[in-house]
Short mmCIF file of C-alpha atoms and ligand atoms in Angstrom, two decimals:
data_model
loop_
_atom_site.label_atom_id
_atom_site.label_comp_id
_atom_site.label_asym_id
_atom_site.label_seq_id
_atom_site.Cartn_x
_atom_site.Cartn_y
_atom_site.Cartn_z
CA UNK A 1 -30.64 6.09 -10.82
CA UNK A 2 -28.47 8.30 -12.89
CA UNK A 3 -24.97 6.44 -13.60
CA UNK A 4 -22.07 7.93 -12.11
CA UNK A 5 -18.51 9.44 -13.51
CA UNK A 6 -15.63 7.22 -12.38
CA UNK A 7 -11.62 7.19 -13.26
CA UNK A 8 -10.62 4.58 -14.66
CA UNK A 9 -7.09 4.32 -14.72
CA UNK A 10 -5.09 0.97 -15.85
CA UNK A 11 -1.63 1.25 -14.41
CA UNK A 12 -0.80 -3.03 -15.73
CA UNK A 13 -0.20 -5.92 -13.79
CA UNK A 14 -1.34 -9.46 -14.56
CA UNK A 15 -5.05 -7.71 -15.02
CA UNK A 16 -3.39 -5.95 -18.10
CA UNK A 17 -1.64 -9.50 -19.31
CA UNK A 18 -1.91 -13.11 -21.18
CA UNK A 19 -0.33 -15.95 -20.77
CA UNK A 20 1.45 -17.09 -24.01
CA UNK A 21 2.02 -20.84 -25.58
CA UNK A 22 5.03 -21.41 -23.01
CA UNK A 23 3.07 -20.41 -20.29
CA UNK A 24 4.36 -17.39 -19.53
CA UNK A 25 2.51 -14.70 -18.27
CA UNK A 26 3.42 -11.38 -20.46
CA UNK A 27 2.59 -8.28 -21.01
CA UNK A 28 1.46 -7.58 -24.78
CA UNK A 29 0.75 -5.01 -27.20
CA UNK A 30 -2.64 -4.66 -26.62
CA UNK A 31 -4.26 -4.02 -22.74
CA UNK A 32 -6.90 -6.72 -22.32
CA UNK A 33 -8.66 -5.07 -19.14
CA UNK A 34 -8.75 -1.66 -21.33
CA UNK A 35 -10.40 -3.62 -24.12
CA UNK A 36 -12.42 -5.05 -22.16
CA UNK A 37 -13.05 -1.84 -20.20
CA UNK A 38 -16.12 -1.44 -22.02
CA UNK A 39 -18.27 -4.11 -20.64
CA UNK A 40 -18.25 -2.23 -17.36
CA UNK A 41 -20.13 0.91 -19.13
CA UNK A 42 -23.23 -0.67 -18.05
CA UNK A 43 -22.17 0.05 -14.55
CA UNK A 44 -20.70 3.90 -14.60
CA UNK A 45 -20.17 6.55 -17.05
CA UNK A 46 -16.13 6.08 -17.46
CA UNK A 47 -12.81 8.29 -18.13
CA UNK A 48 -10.80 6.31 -18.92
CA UNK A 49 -6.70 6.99 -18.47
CA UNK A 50 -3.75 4.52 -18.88
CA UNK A 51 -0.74 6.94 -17.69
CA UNK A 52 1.72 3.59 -17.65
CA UNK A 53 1.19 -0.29 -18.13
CA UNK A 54 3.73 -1.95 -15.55
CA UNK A 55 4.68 -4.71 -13.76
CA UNK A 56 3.93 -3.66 -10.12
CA UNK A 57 7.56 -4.49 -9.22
CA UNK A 58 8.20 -1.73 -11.45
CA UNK A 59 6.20 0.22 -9.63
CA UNK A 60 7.88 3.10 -7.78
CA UNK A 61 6.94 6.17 -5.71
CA UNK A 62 7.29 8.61 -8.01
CA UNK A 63 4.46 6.35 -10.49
CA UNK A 64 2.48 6.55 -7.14
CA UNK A 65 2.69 10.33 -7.51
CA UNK A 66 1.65 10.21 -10.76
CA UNK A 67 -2.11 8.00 -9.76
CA UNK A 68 -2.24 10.88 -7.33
CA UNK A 69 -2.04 13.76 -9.43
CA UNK A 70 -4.11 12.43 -12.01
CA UNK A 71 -6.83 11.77 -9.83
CA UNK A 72 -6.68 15.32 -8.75
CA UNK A 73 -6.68 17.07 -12.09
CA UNK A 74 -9.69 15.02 -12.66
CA UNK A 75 -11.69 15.98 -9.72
CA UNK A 76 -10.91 19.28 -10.18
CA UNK A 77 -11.84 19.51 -14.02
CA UNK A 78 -14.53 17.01 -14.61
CA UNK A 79 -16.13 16.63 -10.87
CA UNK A 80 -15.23 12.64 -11.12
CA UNK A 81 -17.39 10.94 -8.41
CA UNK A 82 -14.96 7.68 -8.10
CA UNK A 83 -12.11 6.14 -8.95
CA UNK A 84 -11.05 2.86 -9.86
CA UNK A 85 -7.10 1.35 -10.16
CA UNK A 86 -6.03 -1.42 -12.42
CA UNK A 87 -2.56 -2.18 -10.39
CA UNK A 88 -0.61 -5.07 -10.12
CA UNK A 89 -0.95 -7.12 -6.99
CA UNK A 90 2.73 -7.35 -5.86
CA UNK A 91 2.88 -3.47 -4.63
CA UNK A 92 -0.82 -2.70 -5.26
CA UNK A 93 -1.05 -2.62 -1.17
CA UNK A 94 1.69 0.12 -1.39
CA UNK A 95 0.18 2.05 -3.90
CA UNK A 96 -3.31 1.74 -1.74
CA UNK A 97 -1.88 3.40 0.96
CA UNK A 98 0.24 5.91 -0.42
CA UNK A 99 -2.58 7.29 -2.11
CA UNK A 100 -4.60 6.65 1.24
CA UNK A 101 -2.12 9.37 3.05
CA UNK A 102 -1.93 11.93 0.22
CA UNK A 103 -5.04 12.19 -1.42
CA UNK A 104 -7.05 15.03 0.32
CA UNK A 105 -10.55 13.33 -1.13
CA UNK A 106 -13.56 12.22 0.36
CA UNK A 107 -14.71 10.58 -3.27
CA UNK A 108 -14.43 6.53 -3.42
CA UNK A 109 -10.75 5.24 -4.59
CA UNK A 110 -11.04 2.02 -5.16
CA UNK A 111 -7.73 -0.42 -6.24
CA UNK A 112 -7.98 -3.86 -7.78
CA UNK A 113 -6.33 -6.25 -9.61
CA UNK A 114 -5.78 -10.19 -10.94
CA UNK A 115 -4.16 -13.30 -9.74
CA UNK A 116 -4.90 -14.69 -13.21
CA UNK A 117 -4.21 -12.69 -16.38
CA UNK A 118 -6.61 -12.47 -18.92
CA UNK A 119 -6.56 -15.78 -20.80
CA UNK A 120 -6.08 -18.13 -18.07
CA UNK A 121 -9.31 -20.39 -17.13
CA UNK A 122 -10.43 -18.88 -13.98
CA UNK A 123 -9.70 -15.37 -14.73
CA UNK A 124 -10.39 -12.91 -12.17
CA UNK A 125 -9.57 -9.40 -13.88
CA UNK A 126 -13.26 -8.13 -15.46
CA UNK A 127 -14.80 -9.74 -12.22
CA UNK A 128 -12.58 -7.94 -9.98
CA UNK A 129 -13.14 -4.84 -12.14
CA UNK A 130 -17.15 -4.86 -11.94
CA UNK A 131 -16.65 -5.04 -8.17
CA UNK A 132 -14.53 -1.82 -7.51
CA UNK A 133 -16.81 -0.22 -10.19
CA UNK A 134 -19.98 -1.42 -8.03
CA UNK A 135 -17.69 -0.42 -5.24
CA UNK A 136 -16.97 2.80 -6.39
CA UNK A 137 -20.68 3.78 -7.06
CA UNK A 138 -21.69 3.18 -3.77
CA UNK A 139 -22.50 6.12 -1.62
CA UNK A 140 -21.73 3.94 1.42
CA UNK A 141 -17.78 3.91 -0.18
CA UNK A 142 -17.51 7.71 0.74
CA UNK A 143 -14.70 8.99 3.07
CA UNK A 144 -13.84 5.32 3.52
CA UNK A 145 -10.11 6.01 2.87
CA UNK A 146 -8.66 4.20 -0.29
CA UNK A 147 -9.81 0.65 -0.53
CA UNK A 148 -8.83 -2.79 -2.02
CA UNK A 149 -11.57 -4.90 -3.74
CA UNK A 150 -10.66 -8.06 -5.00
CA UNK A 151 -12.47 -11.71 -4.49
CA UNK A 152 -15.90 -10.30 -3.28
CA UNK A 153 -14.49 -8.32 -0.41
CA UNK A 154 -13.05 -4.71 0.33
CA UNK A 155 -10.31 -3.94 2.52
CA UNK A 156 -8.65 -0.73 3.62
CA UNK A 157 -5.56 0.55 2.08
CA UNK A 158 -3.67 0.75 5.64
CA UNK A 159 -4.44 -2.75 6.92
CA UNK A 160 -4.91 -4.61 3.36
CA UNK A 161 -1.93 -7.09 2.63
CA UNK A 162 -0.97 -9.84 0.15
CA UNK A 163 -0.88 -12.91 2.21
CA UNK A 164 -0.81 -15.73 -0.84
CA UNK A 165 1.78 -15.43 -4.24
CA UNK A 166 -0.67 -17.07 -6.31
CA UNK A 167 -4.19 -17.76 -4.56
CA UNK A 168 -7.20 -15.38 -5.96
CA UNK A 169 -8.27 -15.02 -2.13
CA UNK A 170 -4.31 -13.28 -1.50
CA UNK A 171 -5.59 -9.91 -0.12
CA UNK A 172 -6.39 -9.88 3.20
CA UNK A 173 -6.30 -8.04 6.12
CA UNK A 174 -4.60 -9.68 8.99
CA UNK A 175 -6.37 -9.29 12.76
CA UNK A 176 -9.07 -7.10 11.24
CA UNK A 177 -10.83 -8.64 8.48
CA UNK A 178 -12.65 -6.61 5.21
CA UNK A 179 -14.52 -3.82 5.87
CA UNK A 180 -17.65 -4.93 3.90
CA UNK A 181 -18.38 -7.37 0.72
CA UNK A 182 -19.65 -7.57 -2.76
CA UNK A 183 -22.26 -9.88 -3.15
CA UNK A 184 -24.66 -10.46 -6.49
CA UNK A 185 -27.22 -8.01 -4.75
CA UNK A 186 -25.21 -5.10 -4.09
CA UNK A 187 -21.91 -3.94 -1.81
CA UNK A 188 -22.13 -3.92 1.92
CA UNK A 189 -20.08 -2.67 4.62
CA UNK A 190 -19.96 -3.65 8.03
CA UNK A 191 -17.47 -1.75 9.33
CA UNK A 192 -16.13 2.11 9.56
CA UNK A 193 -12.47 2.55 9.24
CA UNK A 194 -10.60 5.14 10.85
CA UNK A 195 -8.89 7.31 9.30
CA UNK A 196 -5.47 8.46 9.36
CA UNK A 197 -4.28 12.46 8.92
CA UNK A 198 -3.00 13.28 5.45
CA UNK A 199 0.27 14.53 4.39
CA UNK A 200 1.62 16.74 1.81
CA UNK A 201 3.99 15.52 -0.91
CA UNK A 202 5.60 17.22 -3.51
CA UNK A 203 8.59 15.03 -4.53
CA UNK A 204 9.37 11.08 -3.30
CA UNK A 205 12.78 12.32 -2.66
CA UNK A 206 13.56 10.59 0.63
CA UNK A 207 15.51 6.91 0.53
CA UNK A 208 13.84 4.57 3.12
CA UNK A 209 14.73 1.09 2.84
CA UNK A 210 13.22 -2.25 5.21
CA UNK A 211 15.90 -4.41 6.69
CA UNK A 212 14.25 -7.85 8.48
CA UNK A 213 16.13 -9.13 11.77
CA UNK A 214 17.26 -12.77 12.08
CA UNK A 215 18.42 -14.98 14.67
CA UNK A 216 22.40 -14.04 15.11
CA UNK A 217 21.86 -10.35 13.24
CA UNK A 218 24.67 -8.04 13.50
CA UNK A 219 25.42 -4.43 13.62
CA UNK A 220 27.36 -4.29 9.79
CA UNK A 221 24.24 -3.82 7.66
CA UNK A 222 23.19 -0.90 9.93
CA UNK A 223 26.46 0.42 10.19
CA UNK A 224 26.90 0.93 6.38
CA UNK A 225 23.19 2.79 5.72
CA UNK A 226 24.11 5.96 6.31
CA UNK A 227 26.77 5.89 3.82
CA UNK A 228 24.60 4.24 0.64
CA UNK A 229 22.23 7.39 1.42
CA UNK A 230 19.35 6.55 3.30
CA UNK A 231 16.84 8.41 5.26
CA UNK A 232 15.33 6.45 6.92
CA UNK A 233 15.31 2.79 7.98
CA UNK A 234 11.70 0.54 8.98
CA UNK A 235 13.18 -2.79 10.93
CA UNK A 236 10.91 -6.00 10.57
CA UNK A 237 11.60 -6.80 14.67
CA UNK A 238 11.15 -10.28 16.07
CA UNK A 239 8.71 -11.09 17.87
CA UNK A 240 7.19 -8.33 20.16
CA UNK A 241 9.52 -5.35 18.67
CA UNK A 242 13.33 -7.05 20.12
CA UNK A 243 16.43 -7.48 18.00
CA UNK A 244 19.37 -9.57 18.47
CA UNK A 245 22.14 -7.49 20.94
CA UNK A 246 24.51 -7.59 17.89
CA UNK A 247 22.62 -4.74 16.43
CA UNK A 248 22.55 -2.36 19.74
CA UNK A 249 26.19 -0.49 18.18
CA UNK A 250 24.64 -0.14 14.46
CA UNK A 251 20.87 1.19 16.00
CA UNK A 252 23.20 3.52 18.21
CA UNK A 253 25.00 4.64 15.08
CA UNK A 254 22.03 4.76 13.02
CA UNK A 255 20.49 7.02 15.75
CA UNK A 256 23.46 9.35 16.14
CA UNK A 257 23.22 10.51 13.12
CA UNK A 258 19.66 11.23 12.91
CA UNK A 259 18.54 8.66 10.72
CA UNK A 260 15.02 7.78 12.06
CA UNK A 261 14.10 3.94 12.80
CA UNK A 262 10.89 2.91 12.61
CA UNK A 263 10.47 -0.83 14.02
CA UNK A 264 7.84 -3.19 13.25
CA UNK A 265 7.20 -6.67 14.04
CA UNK A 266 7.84 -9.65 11.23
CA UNK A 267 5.20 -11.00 12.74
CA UNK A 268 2.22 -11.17 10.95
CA UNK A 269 -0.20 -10.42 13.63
CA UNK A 270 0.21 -7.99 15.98
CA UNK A 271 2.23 -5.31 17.18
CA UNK A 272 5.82 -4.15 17.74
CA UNK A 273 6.22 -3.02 21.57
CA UNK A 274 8.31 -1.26 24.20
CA UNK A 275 7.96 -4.76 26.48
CA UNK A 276 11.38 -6.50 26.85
CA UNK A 277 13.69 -4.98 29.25
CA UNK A 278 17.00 -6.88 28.10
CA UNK A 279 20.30 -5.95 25.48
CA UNK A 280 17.79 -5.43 22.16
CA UNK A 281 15.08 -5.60 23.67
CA UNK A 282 12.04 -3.56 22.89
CA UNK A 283 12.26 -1.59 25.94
CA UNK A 284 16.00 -0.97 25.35
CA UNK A 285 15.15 0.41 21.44
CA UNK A 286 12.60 2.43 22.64
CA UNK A 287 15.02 4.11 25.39
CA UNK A 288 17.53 4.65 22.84
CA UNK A 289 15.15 6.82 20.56
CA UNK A 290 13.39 3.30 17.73
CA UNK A 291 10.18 4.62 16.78
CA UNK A 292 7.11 1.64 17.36
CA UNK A 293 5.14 1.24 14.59
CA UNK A 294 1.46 0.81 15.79
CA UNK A 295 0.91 -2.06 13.86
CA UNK A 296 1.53 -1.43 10.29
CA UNK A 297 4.05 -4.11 7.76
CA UNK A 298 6.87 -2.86 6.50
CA UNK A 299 6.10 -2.24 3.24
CA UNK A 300 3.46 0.39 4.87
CA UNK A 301 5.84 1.70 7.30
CA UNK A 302 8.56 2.66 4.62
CA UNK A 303 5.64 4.11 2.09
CA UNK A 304 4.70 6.67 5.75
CA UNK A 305 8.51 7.28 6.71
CA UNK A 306 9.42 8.29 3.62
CA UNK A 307 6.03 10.54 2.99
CA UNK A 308 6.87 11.88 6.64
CA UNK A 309 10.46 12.59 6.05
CA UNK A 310 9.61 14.53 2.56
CA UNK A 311 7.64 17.15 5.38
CA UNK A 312 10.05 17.39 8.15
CA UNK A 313 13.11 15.25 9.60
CA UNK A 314 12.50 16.32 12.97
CA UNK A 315 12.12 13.01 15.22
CA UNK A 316 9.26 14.21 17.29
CA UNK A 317 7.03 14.84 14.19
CA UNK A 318 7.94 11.41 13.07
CA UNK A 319 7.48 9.53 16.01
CA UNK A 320 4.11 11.22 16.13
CA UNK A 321 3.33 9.83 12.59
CA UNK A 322 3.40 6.31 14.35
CA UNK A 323 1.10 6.74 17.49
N1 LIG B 401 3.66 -9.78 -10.78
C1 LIG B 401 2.37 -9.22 -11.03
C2 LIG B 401 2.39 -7.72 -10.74
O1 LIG B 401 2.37 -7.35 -9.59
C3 LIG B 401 1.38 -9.88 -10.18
C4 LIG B 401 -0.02 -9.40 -10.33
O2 LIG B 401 -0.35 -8.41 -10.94
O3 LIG B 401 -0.86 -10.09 -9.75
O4 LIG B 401 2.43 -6.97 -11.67
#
């Protein structure tokens, strides 16, 4: 079978690093994935693009713009038939679903990345790499949404999370499990996702920022957003969706002024709900206008308020985002 044209783009991480003689894990002058990028030529017939090499807490929206348009001007200009992301693993699940809501493309995108950098004994970065390549051959991979492939399985962008700082198993997708696996004979899904609607973005312009509620919470943090310049704010609720009743004045004020709030749970399995009836309650939020967020994390609530607030600010349109 004839090989096929895939995008490789390295981005960094601890897939792009070394540890050194103190046993620190750096970044160096040389990429060791890229270098070792060709090994995976057996596999696909690669273009291969290293736009930035970053630590993924470097990573911001306006990088994740960046993936997106290159991915684009490739398809358009050289018919690309996949594409695999070097990322690190500390935002890669923000990165996944950014690109999961923008990118208007039924052709495999496939992110990955290392718990171990390149010279550490148990290495997982060339491994992990053959598997989104595999991945990202496989007709089975189309209009799959963006995926995650790391430690023999794949995992969709929206539900994907890392659930381990240091464990090669980290990504995982809580309640729902991978969507399919890479084994030694080939890649296999068991599952269809489904898919979300796609939104336009032309500039990451919109301030969102996650605030996570604790026992005795009050109102001040709320009370001084609108002032530092947000847009937007995504609550990690207790429980069921219910905040302390310290924080009814600063969700009022929030709400007064039009500054949407998305709620999820901190929870981390299930989902935030209109079900308690008392002072912070879920029930109360909802009646006062708090958007539920159908089960996403915070990180991938902020990443869809702020993509939803660059379109339109009205709260309807929003809310509607999160059904
Ligand atoms: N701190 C690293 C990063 O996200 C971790 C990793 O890549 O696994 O860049």
């Amino acid at each position: 079978m004839a090989k096929k044209l895939i995008l490789l783009i390295h981005t960094g991480g601890t897939i792009s690093m070394a540890q050194d003689q103190t046993g620190a894990v750096i970044p160096g002058k040389e990429n060791p994935i890229a270098e070792q990028s060709a090994q995976v030529s057996d596999y696909a017939n690669l273009i291969v693009e290293s736009p930035f090499t970053l630590p993924s807490p470097h990573i911001t929206p306006e990088h994740m713009l960046q993936i997106k348009k290159l991915i684009e001007k490739y398809y358009l200009d050289s018919g690309i038939e996949g594409v695999v992301i070097t990322h690190g693993t500390d935002t890669l699940e923000e990165t996944a679903y950014f690109l999961d809501l923008t990118l208007r493309l039924s052709i495999p995108v496939v992110l990955t990345g290392a718990m171990r950098s390149s010279n550490e004994i148990g290495s997982d970065g060339l491994y992990n790499l053959i598997s989104s390549i595999r991945t990202a051959c496989c007709d089975e991979a189309y209009g799959k949404g963006v995926l995650v492939v790391l430690n023999d399985e794949i995992h969709t962008a929206v539900n994907v999370t890392k659930t381990h700082a240091s464990n090669v198993s980290t990504f995982q997708s809580p309640q729902y499990g991978p969507i399919g696996i890479v084994t030694k004979g080939g890649v296999v899904f068991h599952h269809t996702p489904k898919l979300d609607l796609k939104y336009s973005l032309q500039e990451p312009s919109k301030k969102v920022v996650i605030i996570k509620a604790y026992a005795g919470m009050d109102s001040r943090l709320f009370t001084s957003l609108s002032e530092l310049g947000f847009d937007g704010v995504v609550i990690e609720a207790l429980g069921q969706g219910n905040l302390p009743p310290g924080t009814v004045e600063g969700i009022q004020s929030l709400i007064k002024e039009n500054i949407p709030i998305v709620l999820v749970s901190r929870c981390f399995n299930g989902i935030a709900q209109d079900v308690y009836g008392y002072e912070g309650g879920g029930r109360h939020l909802k009646e006062m206008g708090v958007i539920f967020s159908n089960g996403l994390n915070g990180q991938k609530a902020r990443i869809k308020l702020m993509i939803g607030l660059a379109q339109s600010c009205d709260h309807q349109f929003i809310s509607n985002m999160f059904k």
